[in-house]
Short mmCIF file of C-alpha atoms in Angstrom, two decimals:
data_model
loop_
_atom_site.label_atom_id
_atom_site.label_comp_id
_atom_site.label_asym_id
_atom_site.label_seq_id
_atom_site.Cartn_x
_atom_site.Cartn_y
_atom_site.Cartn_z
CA UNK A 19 115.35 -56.81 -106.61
CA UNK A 20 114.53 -57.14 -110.56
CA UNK A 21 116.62 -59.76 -110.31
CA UNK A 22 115.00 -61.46 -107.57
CA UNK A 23 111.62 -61.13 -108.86
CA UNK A 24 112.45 -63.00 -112.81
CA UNK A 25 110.46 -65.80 -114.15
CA UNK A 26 112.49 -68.55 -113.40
CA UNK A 27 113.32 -71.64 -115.72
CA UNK A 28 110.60 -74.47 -115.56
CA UNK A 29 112.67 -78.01 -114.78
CA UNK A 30 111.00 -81.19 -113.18
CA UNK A 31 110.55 -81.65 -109.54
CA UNK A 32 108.34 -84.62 -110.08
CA UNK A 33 107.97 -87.56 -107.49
CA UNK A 34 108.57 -85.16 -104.65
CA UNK A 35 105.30 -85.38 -102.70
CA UNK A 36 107.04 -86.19 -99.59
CA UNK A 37 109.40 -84.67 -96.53
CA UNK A 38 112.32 -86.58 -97.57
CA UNK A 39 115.85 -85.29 -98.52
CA UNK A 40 117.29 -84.16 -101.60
CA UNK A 41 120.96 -85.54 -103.16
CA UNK A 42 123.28 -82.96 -104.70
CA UNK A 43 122.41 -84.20 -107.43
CA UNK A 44 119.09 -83.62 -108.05
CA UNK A 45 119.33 -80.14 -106.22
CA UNK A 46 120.21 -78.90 -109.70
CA UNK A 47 116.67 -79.07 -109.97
CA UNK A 48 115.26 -77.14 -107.31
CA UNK A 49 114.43 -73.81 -107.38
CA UNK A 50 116.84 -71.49 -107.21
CA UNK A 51 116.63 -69.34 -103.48
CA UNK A 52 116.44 -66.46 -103.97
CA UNK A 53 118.19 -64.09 -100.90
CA UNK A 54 117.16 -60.39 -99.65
CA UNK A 55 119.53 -58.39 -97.13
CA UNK A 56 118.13 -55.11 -96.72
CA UNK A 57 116.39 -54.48 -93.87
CA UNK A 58 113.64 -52.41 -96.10
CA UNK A 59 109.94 -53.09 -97.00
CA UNK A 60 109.77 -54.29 -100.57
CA UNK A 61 106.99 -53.14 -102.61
CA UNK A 62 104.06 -55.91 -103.29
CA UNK A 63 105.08 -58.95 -105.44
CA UNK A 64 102.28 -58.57 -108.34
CA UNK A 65 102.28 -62.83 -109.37
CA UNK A 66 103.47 -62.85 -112.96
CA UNK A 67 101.80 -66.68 -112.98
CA UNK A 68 99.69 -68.56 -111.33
CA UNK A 69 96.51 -67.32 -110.12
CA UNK A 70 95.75 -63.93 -109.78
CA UNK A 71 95.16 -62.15 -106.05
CA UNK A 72 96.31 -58.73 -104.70
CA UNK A 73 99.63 -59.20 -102.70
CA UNK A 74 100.13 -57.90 -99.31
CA UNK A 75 103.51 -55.75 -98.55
CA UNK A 76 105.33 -57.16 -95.46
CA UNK A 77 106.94 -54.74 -92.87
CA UNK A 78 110.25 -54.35 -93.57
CA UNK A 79 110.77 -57.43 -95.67
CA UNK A 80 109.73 -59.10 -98.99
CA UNK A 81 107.64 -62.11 -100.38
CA UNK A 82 109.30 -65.24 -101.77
CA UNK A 83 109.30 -65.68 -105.49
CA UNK A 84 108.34 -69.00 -106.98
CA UNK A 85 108.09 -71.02 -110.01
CA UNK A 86 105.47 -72.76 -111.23
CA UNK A 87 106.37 -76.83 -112.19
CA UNK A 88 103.31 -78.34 -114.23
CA UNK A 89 100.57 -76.80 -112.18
CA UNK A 90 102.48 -76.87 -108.58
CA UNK A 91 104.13 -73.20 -106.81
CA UNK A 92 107.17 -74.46 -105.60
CA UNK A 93 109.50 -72.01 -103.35
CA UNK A 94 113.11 -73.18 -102.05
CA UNK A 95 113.44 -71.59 -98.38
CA UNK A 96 117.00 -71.28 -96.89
CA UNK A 97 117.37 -71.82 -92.87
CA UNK A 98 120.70 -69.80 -92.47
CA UNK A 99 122.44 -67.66 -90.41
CA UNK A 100 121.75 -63.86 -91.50
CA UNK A 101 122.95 -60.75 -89.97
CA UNK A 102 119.96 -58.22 -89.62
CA UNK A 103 119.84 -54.69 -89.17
CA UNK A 104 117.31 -54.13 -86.27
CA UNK A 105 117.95 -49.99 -86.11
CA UNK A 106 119.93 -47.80 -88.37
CA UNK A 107 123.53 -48.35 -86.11
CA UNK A 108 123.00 -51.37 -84.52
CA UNK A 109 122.78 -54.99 -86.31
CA UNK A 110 122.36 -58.65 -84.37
CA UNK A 111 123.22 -61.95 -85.27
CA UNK A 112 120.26 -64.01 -85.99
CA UNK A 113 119.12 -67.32 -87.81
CA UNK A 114 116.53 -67.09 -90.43
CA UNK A 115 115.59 -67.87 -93.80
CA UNK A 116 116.91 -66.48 -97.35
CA UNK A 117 119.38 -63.45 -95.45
CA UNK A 118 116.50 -62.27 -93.22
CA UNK A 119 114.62 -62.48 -89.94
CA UNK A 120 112.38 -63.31 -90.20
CA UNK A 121 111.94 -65.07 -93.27
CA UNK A 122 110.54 -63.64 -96.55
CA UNK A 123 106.47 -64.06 -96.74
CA UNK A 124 105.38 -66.79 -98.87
CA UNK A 125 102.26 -66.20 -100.54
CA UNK A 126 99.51 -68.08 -102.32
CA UNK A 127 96.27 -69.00 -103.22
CA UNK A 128 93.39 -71.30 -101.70
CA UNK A 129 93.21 -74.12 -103.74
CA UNK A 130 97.03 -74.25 -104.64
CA UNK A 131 99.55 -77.02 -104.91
CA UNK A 132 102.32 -75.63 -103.02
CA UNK A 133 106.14 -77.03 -102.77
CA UNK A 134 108.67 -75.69 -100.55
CA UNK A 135 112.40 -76.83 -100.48
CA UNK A 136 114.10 -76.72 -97.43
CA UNK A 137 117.82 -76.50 -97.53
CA UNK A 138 119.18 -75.92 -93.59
CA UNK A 139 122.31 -74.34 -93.66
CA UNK A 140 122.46 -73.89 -89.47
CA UNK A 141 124.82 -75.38 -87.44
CA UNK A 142 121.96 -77.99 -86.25
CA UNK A 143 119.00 -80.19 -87.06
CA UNK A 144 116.06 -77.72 -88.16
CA UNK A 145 112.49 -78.53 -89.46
CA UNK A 146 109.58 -76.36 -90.17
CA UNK A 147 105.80 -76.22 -88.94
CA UNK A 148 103.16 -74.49 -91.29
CA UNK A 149 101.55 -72.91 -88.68
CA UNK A 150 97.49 -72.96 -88.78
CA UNK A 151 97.56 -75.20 -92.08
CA UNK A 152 95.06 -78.25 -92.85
CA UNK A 153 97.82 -80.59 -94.47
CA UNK A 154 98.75 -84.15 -94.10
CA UNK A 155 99.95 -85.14 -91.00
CA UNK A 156 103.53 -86.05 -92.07
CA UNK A 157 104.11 -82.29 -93.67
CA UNK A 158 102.98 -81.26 -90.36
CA UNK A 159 106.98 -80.32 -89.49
CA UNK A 160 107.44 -81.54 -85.83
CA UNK A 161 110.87 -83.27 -85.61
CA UNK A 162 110.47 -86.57 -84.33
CA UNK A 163 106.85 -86.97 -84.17
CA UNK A 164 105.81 -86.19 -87.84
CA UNK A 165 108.87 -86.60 -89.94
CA UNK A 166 112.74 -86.79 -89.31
CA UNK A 167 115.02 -84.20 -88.33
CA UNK A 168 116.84 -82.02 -91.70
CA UNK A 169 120.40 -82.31 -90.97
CA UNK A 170 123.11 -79.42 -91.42
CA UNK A 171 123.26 -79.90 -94.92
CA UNK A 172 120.26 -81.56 -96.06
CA UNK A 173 117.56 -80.51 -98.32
CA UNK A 174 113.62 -81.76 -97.55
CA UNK A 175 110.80 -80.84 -99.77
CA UNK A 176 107.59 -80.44 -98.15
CA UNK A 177 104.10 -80.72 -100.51
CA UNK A 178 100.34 -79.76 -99.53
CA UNK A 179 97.33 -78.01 -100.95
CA UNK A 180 96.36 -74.48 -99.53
CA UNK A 181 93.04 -75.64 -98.58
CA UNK A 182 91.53 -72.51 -96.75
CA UNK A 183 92.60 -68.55 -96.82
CA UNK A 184 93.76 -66.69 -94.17
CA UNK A 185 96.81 -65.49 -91.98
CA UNK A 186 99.18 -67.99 -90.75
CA UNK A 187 103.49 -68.15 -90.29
CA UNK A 188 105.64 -70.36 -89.91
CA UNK A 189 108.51 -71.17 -87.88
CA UNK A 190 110.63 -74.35 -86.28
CA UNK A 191 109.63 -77.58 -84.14
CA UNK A 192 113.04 -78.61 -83.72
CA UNK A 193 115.20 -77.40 -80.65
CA UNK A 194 112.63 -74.08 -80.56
CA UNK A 195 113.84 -72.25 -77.55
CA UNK A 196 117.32 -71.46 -79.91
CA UNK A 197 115.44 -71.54 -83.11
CA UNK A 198 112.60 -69.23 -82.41
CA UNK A 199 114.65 -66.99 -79.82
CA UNK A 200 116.90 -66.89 -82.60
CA UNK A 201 114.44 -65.37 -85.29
CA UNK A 202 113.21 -68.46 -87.15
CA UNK A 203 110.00 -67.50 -88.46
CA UNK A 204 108.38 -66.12 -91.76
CA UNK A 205 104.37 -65.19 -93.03
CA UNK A 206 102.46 -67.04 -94.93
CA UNK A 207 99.17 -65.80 -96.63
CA UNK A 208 96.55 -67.51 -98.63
CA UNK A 209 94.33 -65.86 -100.99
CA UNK A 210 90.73 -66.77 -101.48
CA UNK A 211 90.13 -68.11 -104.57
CA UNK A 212 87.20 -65.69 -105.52
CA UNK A 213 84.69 -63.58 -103.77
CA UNK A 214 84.72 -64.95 -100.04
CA UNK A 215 81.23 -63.51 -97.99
CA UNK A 216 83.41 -62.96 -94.85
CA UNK A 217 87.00 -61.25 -96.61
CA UNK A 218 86.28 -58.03 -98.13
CA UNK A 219 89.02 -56.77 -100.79
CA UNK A 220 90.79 -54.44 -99.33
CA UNK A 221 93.24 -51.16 -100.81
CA UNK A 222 96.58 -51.84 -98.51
CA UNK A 223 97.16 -55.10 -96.65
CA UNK A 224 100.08 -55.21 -94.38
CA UNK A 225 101.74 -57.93 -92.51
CA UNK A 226 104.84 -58.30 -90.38
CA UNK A 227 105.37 -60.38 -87.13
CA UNK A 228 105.86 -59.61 -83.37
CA UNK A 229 109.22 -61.01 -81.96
CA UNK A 230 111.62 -60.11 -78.95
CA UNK A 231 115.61 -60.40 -78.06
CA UNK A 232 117.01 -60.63 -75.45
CA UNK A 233 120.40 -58.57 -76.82
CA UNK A 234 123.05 -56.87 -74.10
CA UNK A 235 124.40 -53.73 -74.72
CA UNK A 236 127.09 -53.88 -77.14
CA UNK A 237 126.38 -57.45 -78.18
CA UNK A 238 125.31 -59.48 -81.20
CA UNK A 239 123.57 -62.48 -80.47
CA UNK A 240 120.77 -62.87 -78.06
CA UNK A 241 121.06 -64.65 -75.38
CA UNK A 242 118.42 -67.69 -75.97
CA UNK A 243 117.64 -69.04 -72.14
CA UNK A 244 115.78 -65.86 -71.45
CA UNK A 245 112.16 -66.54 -70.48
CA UNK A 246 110.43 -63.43 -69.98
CA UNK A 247 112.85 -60.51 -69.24
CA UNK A 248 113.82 -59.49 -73.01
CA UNK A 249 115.46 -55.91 -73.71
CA UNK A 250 114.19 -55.83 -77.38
CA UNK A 251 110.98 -56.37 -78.48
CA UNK A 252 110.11 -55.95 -82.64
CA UNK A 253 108.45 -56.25 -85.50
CA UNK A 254 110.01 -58.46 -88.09
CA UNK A 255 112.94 -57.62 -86.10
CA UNK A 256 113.31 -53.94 -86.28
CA UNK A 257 112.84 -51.89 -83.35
CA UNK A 258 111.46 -47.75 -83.58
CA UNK A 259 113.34 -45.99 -85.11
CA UNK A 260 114.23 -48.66 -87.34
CA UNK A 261 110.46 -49.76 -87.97
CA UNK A 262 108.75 -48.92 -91.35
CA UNK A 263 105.69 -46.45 -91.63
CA UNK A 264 102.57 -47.66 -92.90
CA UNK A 265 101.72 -45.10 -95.71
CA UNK A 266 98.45 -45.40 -97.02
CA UNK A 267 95.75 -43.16 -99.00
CA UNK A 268 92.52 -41.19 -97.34
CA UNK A 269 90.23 -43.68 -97.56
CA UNK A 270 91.74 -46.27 -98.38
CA UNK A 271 90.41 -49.92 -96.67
CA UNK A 272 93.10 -50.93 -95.15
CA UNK A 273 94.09 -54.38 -93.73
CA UNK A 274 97.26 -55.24 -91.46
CA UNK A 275 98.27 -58.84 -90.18
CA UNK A 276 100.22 -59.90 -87.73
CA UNK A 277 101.20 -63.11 -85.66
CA UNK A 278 102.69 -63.39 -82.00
CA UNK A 279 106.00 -65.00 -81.55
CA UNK A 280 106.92 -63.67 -78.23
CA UNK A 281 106.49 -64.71 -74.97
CA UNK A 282 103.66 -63.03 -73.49
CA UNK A 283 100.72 -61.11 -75.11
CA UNK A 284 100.40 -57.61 -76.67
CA UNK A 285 97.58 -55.33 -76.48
CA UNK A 286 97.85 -53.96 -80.32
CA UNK A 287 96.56 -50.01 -80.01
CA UNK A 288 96.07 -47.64 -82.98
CA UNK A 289 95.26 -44.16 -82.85
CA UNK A 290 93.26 -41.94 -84.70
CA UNK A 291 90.94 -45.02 -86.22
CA UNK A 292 88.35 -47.78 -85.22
CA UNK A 293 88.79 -50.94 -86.58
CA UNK A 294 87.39 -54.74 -86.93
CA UNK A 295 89.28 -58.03 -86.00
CA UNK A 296 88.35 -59.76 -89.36
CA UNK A 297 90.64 -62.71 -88.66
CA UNK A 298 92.55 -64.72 -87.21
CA UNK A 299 94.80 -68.12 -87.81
CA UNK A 300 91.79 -69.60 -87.77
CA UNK A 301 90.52 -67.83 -90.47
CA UNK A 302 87.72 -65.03 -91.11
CA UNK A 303 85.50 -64.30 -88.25
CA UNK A 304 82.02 -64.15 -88.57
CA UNK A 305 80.51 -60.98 -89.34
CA UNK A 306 78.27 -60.83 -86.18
CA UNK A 307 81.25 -61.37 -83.75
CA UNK A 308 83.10 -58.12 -85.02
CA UNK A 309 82.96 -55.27 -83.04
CA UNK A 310 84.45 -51.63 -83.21
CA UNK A 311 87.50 -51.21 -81.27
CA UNK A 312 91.36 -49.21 -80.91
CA UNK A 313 93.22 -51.86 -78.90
CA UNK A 314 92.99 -55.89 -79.68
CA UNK A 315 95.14 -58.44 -77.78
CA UNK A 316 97.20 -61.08 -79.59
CA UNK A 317 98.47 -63.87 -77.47
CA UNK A 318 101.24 -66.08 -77.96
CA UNK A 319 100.99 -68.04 -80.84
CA UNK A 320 98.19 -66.42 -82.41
CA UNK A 321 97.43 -64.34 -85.85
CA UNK A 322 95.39 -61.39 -85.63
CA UNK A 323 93.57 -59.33 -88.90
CA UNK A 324 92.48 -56.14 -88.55
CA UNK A 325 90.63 -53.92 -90.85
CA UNK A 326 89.82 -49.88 -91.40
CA UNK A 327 88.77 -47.06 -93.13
CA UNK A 328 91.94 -44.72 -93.27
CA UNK A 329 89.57 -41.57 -93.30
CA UNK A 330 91.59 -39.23 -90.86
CA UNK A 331 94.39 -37.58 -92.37
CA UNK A 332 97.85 -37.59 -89.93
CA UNK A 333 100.60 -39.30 -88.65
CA UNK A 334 98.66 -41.83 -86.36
CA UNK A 335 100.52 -44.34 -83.54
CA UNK A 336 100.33 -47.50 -83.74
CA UNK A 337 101.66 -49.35 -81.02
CA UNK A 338 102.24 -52.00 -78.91
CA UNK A 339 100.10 -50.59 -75.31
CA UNK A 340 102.56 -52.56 -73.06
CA UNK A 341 105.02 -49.47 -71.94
CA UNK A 342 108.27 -51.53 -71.34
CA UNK A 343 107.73 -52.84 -74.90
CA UNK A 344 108.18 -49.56 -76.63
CA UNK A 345 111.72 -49.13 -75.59
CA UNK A 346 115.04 -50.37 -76.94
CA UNK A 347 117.85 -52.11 -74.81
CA UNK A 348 115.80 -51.84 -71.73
CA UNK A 349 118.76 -52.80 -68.63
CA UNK A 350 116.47 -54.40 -65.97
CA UNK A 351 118.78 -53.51 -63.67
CA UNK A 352 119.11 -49.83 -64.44
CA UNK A 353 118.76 -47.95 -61.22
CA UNK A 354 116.05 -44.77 -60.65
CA UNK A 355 117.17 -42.17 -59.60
CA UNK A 356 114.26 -39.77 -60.24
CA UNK A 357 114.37 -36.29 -58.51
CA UNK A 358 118.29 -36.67 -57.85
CA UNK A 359 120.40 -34.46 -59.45
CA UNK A 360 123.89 -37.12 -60.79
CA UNK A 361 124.89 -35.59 -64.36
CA UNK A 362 128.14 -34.31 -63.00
CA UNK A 363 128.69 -38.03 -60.80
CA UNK A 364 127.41 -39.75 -63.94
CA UNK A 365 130.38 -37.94 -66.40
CA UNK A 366 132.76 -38.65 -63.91
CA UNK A 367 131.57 -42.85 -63.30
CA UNK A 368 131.68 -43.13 -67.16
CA UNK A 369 135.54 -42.19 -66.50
CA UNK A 370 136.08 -45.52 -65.38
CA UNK A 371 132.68 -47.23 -66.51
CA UNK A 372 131.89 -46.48 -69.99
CA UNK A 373 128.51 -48.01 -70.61
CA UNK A 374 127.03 -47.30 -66.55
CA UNK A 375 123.44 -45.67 -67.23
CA UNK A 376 121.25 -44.73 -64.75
CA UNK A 377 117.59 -43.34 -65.36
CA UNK A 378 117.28 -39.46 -65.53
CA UNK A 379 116.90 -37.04 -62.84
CA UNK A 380 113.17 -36.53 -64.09
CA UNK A 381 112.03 -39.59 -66.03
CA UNK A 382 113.39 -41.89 -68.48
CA UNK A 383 112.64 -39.01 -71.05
CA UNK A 384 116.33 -37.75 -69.76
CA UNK A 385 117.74 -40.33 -71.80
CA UNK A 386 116.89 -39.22 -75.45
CA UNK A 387 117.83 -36.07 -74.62
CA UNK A 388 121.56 -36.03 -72.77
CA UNK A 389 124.28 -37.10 -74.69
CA UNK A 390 124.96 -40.65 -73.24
CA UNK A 391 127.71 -42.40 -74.62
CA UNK A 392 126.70 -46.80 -74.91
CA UNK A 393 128.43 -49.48 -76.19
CA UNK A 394 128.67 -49.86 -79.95
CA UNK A 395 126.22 -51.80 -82.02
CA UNK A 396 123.54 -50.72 -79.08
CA UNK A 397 119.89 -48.77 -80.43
CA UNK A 398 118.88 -46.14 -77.44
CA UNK A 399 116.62 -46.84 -75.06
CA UNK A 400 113.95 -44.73 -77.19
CA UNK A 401 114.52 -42.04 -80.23
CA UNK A 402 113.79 -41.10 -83.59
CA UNK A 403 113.14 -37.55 -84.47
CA UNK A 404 109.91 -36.12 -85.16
CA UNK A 405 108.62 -33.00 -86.56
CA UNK A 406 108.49 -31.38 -83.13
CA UNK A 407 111.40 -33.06 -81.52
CA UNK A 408 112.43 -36.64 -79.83
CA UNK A 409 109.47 -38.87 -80.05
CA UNK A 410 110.39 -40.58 -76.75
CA UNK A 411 109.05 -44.24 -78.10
CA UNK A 412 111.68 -47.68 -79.60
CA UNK A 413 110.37 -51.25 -79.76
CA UNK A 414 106.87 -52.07 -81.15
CA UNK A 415 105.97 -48.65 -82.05
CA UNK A 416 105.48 -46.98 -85.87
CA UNK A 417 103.28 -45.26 -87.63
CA UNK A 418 100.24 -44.88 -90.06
CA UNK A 419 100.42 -41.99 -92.39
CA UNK A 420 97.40 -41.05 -93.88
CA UNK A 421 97.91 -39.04 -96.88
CA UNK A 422 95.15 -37.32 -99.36
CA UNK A 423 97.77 -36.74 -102.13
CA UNK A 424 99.20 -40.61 -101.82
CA UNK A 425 98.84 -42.35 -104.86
CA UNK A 426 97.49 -45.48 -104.94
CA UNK A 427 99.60 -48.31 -105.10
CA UNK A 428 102.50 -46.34 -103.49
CA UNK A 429 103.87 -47.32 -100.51
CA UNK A 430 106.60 -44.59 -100.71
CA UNK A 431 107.13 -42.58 -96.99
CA UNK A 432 105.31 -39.03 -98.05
CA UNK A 433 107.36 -37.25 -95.29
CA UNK A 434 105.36 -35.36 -91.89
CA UNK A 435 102.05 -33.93 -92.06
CA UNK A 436 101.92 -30.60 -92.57
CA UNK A 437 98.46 -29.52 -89.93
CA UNK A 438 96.51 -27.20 -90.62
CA UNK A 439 96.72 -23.66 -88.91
CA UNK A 440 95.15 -24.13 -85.47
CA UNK A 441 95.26 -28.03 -85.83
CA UNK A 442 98.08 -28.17 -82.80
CA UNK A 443 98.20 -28.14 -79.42
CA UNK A 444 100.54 -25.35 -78.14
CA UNK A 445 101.52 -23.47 -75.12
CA UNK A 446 99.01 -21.42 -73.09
CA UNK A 447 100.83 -18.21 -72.05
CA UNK A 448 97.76 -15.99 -71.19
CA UNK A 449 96.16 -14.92 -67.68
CA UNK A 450 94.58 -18.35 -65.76
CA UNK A 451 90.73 -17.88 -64.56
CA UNK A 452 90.39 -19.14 -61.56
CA UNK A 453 88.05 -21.70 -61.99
CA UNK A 454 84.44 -21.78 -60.39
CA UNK A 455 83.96 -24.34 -57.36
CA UNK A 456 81.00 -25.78 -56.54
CA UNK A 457 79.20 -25.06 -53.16
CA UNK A 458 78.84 -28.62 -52.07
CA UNK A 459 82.44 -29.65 -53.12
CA UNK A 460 84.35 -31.50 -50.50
CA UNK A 461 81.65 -33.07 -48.46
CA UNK A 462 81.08 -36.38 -47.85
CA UNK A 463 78.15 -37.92 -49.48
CA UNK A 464 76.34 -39.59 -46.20
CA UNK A 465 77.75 -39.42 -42.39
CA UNK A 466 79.92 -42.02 -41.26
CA UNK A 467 79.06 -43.84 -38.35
CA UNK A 468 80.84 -46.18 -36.48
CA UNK A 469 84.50 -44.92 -37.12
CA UNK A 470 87.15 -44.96 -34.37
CA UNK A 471 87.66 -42.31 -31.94
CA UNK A 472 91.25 -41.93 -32.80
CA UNK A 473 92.99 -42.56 -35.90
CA UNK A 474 94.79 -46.01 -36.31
CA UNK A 475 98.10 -47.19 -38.79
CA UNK A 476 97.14 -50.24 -40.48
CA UNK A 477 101.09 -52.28 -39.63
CA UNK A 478 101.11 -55.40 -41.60
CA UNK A 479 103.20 -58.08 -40.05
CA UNK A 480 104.90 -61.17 -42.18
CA UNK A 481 104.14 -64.14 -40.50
CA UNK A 482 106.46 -67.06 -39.43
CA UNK A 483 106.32 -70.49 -39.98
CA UNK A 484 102.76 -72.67 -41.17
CA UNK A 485 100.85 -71.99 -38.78
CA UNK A 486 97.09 -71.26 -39.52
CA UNK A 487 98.34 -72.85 -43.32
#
């Protein structure tokens, strides 16, 4: 990445103040894009100019250098197709910016001139919408409405002021059930300026966004006319095992982001800790709405900040509280057969039907334990290994390590936590008390009157045609 991250040769941009395209020509000019491929989280891009602030680290992916052009950041984004690794094994063909899905954070700060170049390198028309930003109405980015469509080939330049801080993304208004189910989408954050009353600085500020795929077993490209029945569901899509831990300090403030490009809402839980929502894409919340909590819901569409002390030491859960959303490959129409003993049919079906799955004996837990063969390119339904075996979780699940000993300023995974001695549950293999019962258990707590002299099955019957409609 020392490449990526150079100062990058100052040439004149000047005159483009408006979403219009660019000749070959002149694209000598631009800046030049800069492309990431690994699926790893970059540490922070410190800004070498421009005005100071302290950059966040996104999950799994990187922040987009830029150049500064007499006073004005200017960033050249990419729309492409990318091939992204969503779990060590298993890789999908997306659409996104620069080599990744989603795109590579673009940060800044409030008060800046900002430029982005748009080159769209898809098969089709593209734009994009700067999602949550006060700009003009024609850098607004809906195709059609506020500006023309960028063709296959085209390069638009889009120009604005970052007039307020705070969490927002962005992502496409043209054809967005293929764009968006596609991975089209990226971060952007704006800095305050100075000392803002409602945004407190902070040691570690993370940010990634929520997405979901609708991938089949052994497949590569999601299948974009789902609605609601997706298999995969991500952050910055990577599924668990293939989701970065958040590694922080004891005591560290922390701050993590994140934005909601699904289709249906997610109940964010983390364990161990109590935090504040301290934002949103609206910006900061007001200090007397905040309120301690472990779970907040995000909803489609929106940007959620949330903000802690790290001051218990562990490897804590964070987590998506949906269950069907922390698995991988989830087959809808995998059947249950729970309490039925099948290994020995199973071995002998996958004789003739190599990727036929059925759901364990006792629970789904079967699964990351039996040696199932699947299709190639195809993450389990849940894995990754933990210090005291399978941890039984894929999707939207990772984790926050809280480490004493972590430097600060490192991001670097510091390994499991070692507990201290008597710091872990364990198995009871002693005598059982039996335990006391109270004299007055089982009793009802007033007579019942009234009651039928026999006892009567409630038979529902579904009725027939309209009438009493």
């Amino acid at each position: 990445m020392t490449t990526n991250r150079r100062n990058f040769l100052m040439s004149s941009a000047a005159g483009a103040v408006v979403a219009a395209s660019v000749s070959k020509v002149a694209m000598a000019a631009l800046p030049e894009p800069v492309l990431q491929t690994t699926p790893n989280t970059m540490p922070p891009l410190v800004p070498n100019t421009g005005r100071p602030y302290n950059p966040v680290v996104t999950l799994n992916g990187w922040t987009l250098p830029w150049r500064m052009n007499q006073g004005v950041k200017e960033f050249h984004l990419v729309a492409e197709p990318v091939v992204r690794e969503m779990a060590p094994g298993f890789k999908a063909h997306l659409w996104g910016y620069n080599g990744q899905s989603p795109g590579p954070t673009i940060e800044v700060v409030e008060g800046d001139r900002v430029r982005i170049f748009v080159t769209n390198k898809l098969p089709e028309r593209t734009s994009i919408h700067w999602h949550g930003q006060r700009l003009p109405n024609g850098m607004d980015g809906v195709t059609g409405l506020t500006q023309p469509a960028i063709e296959p080939g085209k390069t638009f330049v889009y120009e604005f002021v970052a007039r307020r801080p705070g969490t927002f993304m962005y992502h496409p208004h043209a054809d967005e059930m293929t764009q968006m189910a596609m991975g089209m989408m990226g971060s952007w954050i704006t800095h305050p300026k100075g000392r803002h009353p409602l945004i407190d600085e902070v040691d570690r500020d993370f940010v990634f966004l929520l997405n979901a795929y609708d991938i089949e077993p052994g497949a590569y490209t999601p299948k974009i006319m789902t609605m609601l029945d997706f298999n995969l569901w991500s952050w910055n899509s990577r599924v668990f095992p293939g989701i970065a831990s958040l590694n922080v300090r004891k005591n560290d403030k922390v701050r993590i982001r994140f934005g909601n490009l699904t289709m249906t809402n997610h109940p964010m839980h983390l364990h161990g800790h109590e935090f504040q929502v301290t934002g949103t894409d609206g910006g900061p919340t007001l200090k007397s709405t905040r309120w301690h909590e472990v779970t907040t819901d995000v909803a489609v569409g929106q940007m959620r900040q949330i903000e802690f002390l790290a001051d218990e030491e562990g490897d804590w859960a964070f987590h998506c509280h949906k269950s069907h959303h922390t698995m991988n490959a989830m087959g809808h129409e995998v059947p249950t057969m729970i309490g039925v003993e099948h290994r020995g049919v199973v071995k002998e079906i996958n004789k003739l039907i190599p990727d036929y799955m059925v759901m364990g004996e006792r629970g789904m837990a079967d699964m990351s334990e039996m040696d199932m063969p699947i299709p190639d390119n195809t993450a389990k339904m849940m894995g990754g290994e933990g210090p005291f075996g399978s941890v039984e979780m894929g999707g939207m699940f990772s984790v926050l390590k809280v480490r004493r000993d972590q430097p600060r300023g490192d991001y670097k995974d510091p390994g499991w936590y070692k507990h201290p001695a008597g710091e872990v549950a364990f198995e009871w293999t002693g005598a059982m008390a039996e335990p006391m019962r109270f004299q007055a258990e089982g009793h009802a707590a007033m007579p019942a009157v009234n009651m039928p002299a026999r006892n009567i099955e409630v038979q529902v019957r579904k009725p027939t045609g309209h009438s009493g409609h």
